[in-house]
Short mmCIF file of N, CA and C in Angstrom, two decimals:
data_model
loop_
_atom_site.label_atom_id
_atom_site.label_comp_id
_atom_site.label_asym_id
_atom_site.label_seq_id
_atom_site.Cartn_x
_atom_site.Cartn_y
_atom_site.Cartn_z
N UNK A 1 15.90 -20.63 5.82
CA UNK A 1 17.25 -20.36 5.40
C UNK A 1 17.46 -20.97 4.00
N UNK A 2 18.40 -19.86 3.26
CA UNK A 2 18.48 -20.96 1.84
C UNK A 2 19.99 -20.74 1.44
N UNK A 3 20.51 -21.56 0.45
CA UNK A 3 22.12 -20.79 0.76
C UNK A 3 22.12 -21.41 -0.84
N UNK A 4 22.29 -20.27 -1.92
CA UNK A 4 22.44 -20.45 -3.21
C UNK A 4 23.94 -20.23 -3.56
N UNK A 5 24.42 -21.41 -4.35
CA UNK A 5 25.75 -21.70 -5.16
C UNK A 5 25.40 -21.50 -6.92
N UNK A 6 26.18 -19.84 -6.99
CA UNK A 6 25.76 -19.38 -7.92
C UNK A 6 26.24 -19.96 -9.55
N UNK A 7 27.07 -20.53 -8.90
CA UNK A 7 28.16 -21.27 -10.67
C UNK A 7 27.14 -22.45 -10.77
N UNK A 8 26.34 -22.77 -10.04
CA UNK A 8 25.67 -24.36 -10.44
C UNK A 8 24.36 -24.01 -10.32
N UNK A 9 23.88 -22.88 -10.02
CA UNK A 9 22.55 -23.04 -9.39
C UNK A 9 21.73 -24.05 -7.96
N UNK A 10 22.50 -24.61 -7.83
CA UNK A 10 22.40 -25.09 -6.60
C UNK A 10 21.73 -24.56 -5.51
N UNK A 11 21.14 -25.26 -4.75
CA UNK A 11 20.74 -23.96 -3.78
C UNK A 11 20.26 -25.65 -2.66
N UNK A 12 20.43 -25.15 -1.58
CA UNK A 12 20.02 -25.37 -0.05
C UNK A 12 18.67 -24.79 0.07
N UNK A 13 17.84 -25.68 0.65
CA UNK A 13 16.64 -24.76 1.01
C UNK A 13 16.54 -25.55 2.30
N UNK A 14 16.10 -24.66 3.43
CA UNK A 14 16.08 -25.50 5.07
C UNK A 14 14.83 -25.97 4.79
N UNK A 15 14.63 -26.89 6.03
CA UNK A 15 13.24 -28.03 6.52
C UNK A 15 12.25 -26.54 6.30
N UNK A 16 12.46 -25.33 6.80
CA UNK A 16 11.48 -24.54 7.38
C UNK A 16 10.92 -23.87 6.28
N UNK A 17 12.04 -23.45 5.10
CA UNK A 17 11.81 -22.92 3.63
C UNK A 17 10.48 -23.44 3.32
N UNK A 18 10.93 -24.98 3.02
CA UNK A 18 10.31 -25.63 2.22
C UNK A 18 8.80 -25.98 3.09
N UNK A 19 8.49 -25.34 4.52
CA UNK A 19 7.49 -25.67 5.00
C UNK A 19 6.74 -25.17 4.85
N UNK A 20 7.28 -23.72 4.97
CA UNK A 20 6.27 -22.49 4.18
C UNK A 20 5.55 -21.91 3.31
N UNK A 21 6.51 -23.21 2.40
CA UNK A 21 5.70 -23.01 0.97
C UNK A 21 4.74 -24.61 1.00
N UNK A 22 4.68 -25.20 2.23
CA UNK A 22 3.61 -26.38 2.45
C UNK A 22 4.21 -27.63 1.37
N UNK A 23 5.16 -27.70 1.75
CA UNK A 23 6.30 -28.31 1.07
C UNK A 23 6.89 -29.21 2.53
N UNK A 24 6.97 -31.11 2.02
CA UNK A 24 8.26 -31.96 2.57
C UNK A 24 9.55 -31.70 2.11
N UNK A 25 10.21 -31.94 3.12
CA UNK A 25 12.14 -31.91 2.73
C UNK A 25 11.99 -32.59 1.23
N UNK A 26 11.41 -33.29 0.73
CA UNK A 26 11.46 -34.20 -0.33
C UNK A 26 11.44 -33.81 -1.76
N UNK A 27 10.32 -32.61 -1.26
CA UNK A 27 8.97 -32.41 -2.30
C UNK A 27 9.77 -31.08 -3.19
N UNK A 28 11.05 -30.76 -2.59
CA UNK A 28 11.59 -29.56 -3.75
C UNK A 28 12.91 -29.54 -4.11
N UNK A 29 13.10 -29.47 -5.30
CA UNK A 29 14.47 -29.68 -5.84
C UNK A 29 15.22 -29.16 -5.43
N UNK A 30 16.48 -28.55 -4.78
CA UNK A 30 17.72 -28.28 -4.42
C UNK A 30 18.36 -27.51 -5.17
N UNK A 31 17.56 -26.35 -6.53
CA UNK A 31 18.24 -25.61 -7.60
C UNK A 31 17.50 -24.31 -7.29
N UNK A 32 17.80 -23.32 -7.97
CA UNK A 32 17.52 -22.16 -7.71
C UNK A 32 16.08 -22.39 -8.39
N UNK A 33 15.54 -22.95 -9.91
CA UNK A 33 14.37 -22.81 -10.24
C UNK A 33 13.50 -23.03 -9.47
N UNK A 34 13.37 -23.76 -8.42
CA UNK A 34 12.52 -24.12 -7.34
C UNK A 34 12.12 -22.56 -6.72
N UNK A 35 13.00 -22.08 -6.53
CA UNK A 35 12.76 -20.70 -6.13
C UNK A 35 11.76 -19.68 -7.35
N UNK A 36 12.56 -19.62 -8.62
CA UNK A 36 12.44 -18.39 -9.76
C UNK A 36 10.51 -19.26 -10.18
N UNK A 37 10.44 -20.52 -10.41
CA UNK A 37 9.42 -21.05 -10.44
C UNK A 37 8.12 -20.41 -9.83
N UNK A 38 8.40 -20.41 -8.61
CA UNK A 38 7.72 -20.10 -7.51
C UNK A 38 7.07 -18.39 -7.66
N UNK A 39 8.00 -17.74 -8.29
CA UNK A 39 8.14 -16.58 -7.54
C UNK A 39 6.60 -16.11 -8.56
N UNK A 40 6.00 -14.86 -7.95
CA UNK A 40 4.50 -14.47 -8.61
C UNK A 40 4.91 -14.10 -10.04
N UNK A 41 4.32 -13.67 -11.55
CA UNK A 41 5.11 -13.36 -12.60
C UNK A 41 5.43 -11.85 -12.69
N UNK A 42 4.63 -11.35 -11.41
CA UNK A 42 4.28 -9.66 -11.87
C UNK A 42 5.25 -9.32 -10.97
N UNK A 43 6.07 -10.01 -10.16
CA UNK A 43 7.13 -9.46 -9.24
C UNK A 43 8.53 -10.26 -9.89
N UNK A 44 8.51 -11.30 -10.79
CA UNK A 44 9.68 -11.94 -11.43
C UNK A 44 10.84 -10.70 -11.65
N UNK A 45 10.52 -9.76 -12.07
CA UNK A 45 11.13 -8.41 -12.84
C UNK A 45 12.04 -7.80 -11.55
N UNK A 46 10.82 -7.53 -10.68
CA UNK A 46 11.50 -6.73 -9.76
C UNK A 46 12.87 -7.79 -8.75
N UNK A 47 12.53 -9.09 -8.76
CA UNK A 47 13.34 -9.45 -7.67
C UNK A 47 14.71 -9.99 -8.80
N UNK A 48 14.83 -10.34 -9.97
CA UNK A 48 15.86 -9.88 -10.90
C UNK A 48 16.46 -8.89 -10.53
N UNK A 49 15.94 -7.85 -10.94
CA UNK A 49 16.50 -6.66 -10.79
C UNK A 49 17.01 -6.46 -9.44
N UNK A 50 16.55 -7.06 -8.78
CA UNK A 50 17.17 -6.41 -7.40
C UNK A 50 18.38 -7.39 -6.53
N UNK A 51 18.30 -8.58 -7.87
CA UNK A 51 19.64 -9.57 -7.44
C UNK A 51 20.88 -9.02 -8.34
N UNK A 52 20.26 -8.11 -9.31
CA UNK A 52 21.10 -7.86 -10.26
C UNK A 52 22.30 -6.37 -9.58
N UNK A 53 21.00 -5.70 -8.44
CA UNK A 53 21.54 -4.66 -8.31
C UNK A 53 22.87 -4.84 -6.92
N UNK A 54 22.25 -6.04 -6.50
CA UNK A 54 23.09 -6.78 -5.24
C UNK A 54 24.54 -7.29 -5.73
N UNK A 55 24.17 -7.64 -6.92
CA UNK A 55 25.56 -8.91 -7.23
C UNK A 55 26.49 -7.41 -8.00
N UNK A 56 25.77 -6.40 -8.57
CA UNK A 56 26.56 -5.61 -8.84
C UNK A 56 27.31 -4.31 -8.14
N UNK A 57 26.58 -3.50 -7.26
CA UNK A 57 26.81 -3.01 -6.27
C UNK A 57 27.43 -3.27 -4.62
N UNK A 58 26.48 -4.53 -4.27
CA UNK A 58 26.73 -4.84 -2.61
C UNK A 58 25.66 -4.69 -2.07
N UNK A 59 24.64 -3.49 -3.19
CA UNK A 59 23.69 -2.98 -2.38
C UNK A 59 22.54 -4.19 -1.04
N UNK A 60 22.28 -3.99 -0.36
CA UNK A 60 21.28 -4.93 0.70
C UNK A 60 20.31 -5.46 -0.25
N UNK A 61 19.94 -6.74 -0.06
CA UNK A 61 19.05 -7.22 -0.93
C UNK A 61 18.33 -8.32 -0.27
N UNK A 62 17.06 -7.06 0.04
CA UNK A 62 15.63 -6.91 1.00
C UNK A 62 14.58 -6.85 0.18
N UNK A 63 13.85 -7.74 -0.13
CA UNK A 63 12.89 -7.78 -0.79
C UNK A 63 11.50 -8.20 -0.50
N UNK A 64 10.30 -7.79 -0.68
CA UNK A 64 8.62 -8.71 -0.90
C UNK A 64 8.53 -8.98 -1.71
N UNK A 65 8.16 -10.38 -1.74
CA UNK A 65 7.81 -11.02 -2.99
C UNK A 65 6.46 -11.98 -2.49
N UNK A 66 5.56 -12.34 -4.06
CA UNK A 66 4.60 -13.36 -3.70
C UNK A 66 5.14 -14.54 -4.22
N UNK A 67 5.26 -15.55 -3.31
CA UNK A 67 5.71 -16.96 -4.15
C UNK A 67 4.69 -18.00 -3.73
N UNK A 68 4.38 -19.07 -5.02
CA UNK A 68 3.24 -19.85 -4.77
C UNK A 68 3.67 -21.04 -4.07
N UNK A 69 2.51 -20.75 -3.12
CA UNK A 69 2.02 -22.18 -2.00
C UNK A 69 1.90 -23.92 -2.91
N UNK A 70 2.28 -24.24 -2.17
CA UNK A 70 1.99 -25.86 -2.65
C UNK A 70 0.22 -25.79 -2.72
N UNK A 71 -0.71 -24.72 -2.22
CA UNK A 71 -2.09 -25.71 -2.72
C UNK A 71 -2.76 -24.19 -3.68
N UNK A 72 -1.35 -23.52 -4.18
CA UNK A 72 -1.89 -22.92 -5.72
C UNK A 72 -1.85 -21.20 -5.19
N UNK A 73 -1.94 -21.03 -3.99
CA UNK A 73 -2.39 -19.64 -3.50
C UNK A 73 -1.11 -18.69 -3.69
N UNK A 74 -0.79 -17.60 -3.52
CA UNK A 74 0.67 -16.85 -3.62
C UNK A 74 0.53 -16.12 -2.05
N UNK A 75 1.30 -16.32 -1.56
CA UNK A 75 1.61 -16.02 -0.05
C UNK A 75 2.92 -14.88 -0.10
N UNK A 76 3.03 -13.86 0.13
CA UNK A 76 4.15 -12.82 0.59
C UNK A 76 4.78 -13.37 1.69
N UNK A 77 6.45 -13.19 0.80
CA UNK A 77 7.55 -13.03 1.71
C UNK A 77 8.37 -12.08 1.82
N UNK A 78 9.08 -12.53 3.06
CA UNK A 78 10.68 -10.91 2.90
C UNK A 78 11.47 -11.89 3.13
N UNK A 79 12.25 -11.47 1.59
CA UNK A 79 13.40 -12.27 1.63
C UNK A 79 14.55 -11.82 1.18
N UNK A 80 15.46 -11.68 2.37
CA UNK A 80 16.68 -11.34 2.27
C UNK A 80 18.28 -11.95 2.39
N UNK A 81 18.94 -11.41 1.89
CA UNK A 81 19.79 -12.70 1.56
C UNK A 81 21.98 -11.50 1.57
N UNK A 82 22.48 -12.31 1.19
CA UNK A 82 23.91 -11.54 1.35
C UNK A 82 24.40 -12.50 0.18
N UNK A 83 25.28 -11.90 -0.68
CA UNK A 83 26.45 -12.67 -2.18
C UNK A 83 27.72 -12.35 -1.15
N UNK A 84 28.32 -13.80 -1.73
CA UNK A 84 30.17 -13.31 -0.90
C UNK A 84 30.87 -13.58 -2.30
N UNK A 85 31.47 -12.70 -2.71
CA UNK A 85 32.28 -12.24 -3.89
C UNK A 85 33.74 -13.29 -3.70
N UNK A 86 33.50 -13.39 -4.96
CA UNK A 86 35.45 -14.52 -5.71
C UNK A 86 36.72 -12.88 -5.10
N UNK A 87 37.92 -13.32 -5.52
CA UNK A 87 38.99 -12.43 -5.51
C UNK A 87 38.49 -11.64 -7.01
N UNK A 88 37.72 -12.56 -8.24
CA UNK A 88 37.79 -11.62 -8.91
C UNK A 88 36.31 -10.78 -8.87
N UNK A 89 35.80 -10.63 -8.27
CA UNK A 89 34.58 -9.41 -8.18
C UNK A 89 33.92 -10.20 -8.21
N UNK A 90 33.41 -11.81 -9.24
CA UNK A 90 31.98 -11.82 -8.95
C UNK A 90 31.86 -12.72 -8.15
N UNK A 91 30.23 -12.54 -7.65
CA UNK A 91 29.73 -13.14 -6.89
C UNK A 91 29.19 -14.76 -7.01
N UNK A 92 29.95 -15.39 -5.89
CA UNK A 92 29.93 -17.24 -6.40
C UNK A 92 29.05 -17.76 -5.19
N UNK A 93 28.48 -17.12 -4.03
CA UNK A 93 26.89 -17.58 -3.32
C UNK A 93 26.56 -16.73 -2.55
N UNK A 94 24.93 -17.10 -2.63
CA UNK A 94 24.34 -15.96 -1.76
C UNK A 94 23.65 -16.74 -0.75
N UNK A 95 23.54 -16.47 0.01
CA UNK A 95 22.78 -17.02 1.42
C UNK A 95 21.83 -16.04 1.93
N UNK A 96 20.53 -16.70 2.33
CA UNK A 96 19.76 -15.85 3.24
C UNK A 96 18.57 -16.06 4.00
N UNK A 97 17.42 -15.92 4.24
CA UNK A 97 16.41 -16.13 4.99
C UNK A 97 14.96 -15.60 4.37
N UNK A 98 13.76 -16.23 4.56
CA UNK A 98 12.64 -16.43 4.01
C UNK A 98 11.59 -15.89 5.05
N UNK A 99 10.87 -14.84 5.48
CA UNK A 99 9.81 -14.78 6.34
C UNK A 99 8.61 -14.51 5.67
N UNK A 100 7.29 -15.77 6.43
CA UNK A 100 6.22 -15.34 5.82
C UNK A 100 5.87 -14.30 6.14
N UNK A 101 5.41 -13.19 5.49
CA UNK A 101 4.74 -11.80 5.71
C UNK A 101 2.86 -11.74 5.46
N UNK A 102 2.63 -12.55 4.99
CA UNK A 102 1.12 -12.76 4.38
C UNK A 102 0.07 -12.38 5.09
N UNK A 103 0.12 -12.45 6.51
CA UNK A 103 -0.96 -11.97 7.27
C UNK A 103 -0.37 -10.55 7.64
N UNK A 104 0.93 -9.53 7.87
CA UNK A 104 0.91 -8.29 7.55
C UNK A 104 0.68 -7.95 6.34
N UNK A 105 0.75 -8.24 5.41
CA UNK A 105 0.45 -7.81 4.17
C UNK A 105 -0.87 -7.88 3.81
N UNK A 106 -2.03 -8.65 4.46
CA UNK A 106 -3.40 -8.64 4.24
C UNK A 106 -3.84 -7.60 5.08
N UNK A 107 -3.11 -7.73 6.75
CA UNK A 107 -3.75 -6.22 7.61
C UNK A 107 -3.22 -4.61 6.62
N UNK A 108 -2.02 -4.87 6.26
CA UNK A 108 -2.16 -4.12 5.22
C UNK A 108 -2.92 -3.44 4.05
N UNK A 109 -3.45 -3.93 3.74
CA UNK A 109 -4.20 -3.96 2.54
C UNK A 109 -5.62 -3.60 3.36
N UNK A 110 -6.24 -4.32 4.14
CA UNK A 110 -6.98 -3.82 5.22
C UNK A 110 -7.36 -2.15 5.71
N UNK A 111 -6.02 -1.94 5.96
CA UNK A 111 -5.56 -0.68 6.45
C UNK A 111 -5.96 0.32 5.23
N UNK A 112 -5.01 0.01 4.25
CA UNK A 112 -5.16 1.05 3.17
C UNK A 112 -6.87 1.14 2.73
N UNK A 113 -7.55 -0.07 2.79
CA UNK A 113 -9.23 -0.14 2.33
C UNK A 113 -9.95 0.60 3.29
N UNK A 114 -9.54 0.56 4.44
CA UNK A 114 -10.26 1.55 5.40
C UNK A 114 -9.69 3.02 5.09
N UNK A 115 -8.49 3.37 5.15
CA UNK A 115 -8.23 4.40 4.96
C UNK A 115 -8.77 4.95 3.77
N UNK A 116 -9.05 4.42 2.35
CA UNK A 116 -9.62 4.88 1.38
C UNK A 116 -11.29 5.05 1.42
N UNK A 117 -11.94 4.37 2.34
CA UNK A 117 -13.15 4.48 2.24
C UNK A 117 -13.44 5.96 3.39
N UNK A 118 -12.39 6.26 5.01
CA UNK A 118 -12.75 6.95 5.43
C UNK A 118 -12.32 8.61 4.49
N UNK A 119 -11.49 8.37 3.86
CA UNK A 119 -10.93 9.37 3.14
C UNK A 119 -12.02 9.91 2.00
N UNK A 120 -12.75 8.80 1.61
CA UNK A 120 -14.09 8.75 0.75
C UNK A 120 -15.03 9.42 1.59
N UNK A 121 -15.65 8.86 2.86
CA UNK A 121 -16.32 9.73 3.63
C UNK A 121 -16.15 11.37 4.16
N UNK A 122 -15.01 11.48 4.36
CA UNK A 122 -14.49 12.99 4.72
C UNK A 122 -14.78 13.75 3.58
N UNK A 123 -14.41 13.07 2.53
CA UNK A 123 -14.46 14.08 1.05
C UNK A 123 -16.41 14.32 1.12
N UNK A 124 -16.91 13.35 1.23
CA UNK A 124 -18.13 13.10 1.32
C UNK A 124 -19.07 14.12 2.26
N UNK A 125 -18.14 14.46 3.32
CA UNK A 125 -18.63 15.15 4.13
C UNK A 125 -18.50 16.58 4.20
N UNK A 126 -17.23 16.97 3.66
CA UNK A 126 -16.64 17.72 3.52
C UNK A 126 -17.72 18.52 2.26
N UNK A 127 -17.49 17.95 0.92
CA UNK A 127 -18.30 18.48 0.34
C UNK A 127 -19.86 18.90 0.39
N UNK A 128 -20.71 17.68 1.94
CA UNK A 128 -21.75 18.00 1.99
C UNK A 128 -22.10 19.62 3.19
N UNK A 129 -20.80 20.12 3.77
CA UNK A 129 -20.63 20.72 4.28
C UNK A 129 -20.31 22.17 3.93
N UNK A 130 -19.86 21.85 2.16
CA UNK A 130 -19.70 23.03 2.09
C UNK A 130 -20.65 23.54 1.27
N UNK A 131 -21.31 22.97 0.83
CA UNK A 131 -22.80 23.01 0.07
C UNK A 131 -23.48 23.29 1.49
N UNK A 132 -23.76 23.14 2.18
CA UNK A 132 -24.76 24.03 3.17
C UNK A 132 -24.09 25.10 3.82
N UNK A 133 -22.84 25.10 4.15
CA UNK A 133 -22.06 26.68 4.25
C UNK A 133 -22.54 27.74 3.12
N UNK A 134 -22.72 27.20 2.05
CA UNK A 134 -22.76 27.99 0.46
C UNK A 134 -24.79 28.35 1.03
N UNK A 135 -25.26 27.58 1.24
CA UNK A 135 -26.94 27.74 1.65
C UNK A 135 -27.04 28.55 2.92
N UNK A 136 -26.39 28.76 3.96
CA UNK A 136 -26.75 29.24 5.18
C UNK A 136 -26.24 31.01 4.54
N UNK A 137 -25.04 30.84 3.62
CA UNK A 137 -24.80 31.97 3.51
C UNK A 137 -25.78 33.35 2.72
N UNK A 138 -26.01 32.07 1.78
CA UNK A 138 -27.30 32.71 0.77
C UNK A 138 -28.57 33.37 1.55
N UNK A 139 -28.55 31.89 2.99
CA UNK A 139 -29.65 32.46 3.75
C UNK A 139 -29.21 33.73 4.72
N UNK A 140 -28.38 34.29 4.89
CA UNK A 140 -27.96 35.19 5.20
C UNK A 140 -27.57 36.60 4.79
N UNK A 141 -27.44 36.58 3.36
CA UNK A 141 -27.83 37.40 2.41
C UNK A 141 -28.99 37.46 2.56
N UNK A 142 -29.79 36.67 2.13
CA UNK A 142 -31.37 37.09 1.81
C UNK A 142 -31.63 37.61 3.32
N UNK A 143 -31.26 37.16 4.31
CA UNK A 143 -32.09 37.63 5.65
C UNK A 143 -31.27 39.53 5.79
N UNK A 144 -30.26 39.55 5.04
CA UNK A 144 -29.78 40.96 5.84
C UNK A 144 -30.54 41.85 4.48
N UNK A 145 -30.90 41.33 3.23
CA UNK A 145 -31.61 41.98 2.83
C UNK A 145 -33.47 42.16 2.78
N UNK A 146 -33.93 41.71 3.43
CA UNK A 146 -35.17 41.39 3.92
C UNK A 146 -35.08 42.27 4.74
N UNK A 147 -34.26 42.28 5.88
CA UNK A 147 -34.14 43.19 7.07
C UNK A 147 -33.89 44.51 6.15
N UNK A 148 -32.39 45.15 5.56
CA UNK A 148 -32.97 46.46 4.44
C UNK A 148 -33.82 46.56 3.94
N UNK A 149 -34.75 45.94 3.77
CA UNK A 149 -35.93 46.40 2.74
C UNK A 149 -37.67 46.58 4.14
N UNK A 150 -37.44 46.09 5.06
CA UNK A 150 -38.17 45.79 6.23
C UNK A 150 -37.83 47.50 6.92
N UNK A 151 -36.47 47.70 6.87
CA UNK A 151 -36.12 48.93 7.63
C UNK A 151 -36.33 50.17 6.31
N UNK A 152 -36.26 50.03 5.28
CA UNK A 152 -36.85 50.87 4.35
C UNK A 152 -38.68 51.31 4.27
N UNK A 153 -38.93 50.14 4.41
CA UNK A 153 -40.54 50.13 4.69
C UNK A 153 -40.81 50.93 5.71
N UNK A 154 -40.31 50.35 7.02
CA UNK A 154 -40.72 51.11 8.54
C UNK A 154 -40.60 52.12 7.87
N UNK A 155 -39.20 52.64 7.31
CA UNK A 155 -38.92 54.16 7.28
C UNK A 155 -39.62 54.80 6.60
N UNK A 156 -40.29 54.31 5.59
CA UNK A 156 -41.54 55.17 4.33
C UNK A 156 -42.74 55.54 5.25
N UNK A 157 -43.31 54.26 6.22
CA UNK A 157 -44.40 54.50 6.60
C UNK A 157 -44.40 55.70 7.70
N UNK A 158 -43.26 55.81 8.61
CA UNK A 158 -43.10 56.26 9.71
C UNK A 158 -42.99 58.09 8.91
N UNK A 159 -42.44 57.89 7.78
CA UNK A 159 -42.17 59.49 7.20
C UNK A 159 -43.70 59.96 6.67
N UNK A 160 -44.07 58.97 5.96
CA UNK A 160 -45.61 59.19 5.91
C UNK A 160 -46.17 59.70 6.87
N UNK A 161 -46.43 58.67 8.01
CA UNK A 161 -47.41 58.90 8.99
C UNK A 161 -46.95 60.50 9.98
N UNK A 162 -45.70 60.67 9.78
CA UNK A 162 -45.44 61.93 10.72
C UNK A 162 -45.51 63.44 9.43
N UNK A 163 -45.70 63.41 8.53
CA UNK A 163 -46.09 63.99 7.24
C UNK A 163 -47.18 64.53 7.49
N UNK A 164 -47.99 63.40 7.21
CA UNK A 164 -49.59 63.44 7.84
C UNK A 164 -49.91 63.87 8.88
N UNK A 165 -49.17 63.97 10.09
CA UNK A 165 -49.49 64.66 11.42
C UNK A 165 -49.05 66.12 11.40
N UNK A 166 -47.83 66.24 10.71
CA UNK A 166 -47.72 67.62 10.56
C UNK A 166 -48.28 68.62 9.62
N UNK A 167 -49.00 68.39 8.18
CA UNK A 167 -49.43 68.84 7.11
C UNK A 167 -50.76 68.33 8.00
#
């Protein structure tokens, strides 16, 4: 649980926050940078933007993000949260909740690597399949013309040979 006081930056982070990120009650400051610090640099953009689109809209603000572990690693979370708005529109705190996601997000990734390699194989197969469709057919041409030219033959010799019986 974390409960951010937006005029000060302030922020609450629970015993459990701060456990997840392998963090003592002690070990993290009580301001929002503790958070923005944290967060991966290639997702900084998106979770801006998506506080930006919260504090301006209402819209739900549901997010994955990677934020770094106390021993250096970046671990995925979903973290979602609610702003409660002044009388005059803006928004003065947001509160919300932190779940590690890191081991769905690796079966994830999992998932998609298998799916790309069987998708690799099918193509794989697929193409080796149609390259011998393309060969059986050829061999099938050549066999129905072998057979015309086999039934042309019979037919020369057979006109011959009854030629010869009658002359």
């Amino acid at each position: 649980i974390w409960d951010w006081q937006l005029d000060t930056g302030e922020c609450y982070y629970s015993p459990r926050w701060k456990e997840l990120l392998g963090y003592g009650e002690r070990d993290i400051a009580d301001h929002e940078a503790s958070f923005f610090s944290r967060v991966h640099p290639d997702d900084l953009e998106a979770v801006r933007a998506a506080l930006a689109r919260h504090f301006d809209t209402g819209d739900r603000f549901d997010i994955e993000t990677r934020l770094r572990h106390r021993t250096g690693e970046f671990r995925w979370f979903r973290y979602r949260g609610q702003a409660e708005w002044g009388d005059n529109g803006r928004p003065l705190r947001m509160a919300g909740s932190m779940t590690d996601i890191t081991r769905e997000k690796k079966h994830e990734a999992e998932i998609i690597a298998v799916s790309a390699m069987l998708a690799e194989r099918v193509s794989e197969r697929t193409a080796a399949l149609e390259h011998r469709s393309e060969q059986l057919s050829q061999l099938a041409t050549d066999l129905t013309l072998a057979e015309q030219h086999a039934r042309e033959q019979l037919a020369k010799t057979l006109h011959d040979g009854l030629q010869q019986l009658l002359f």
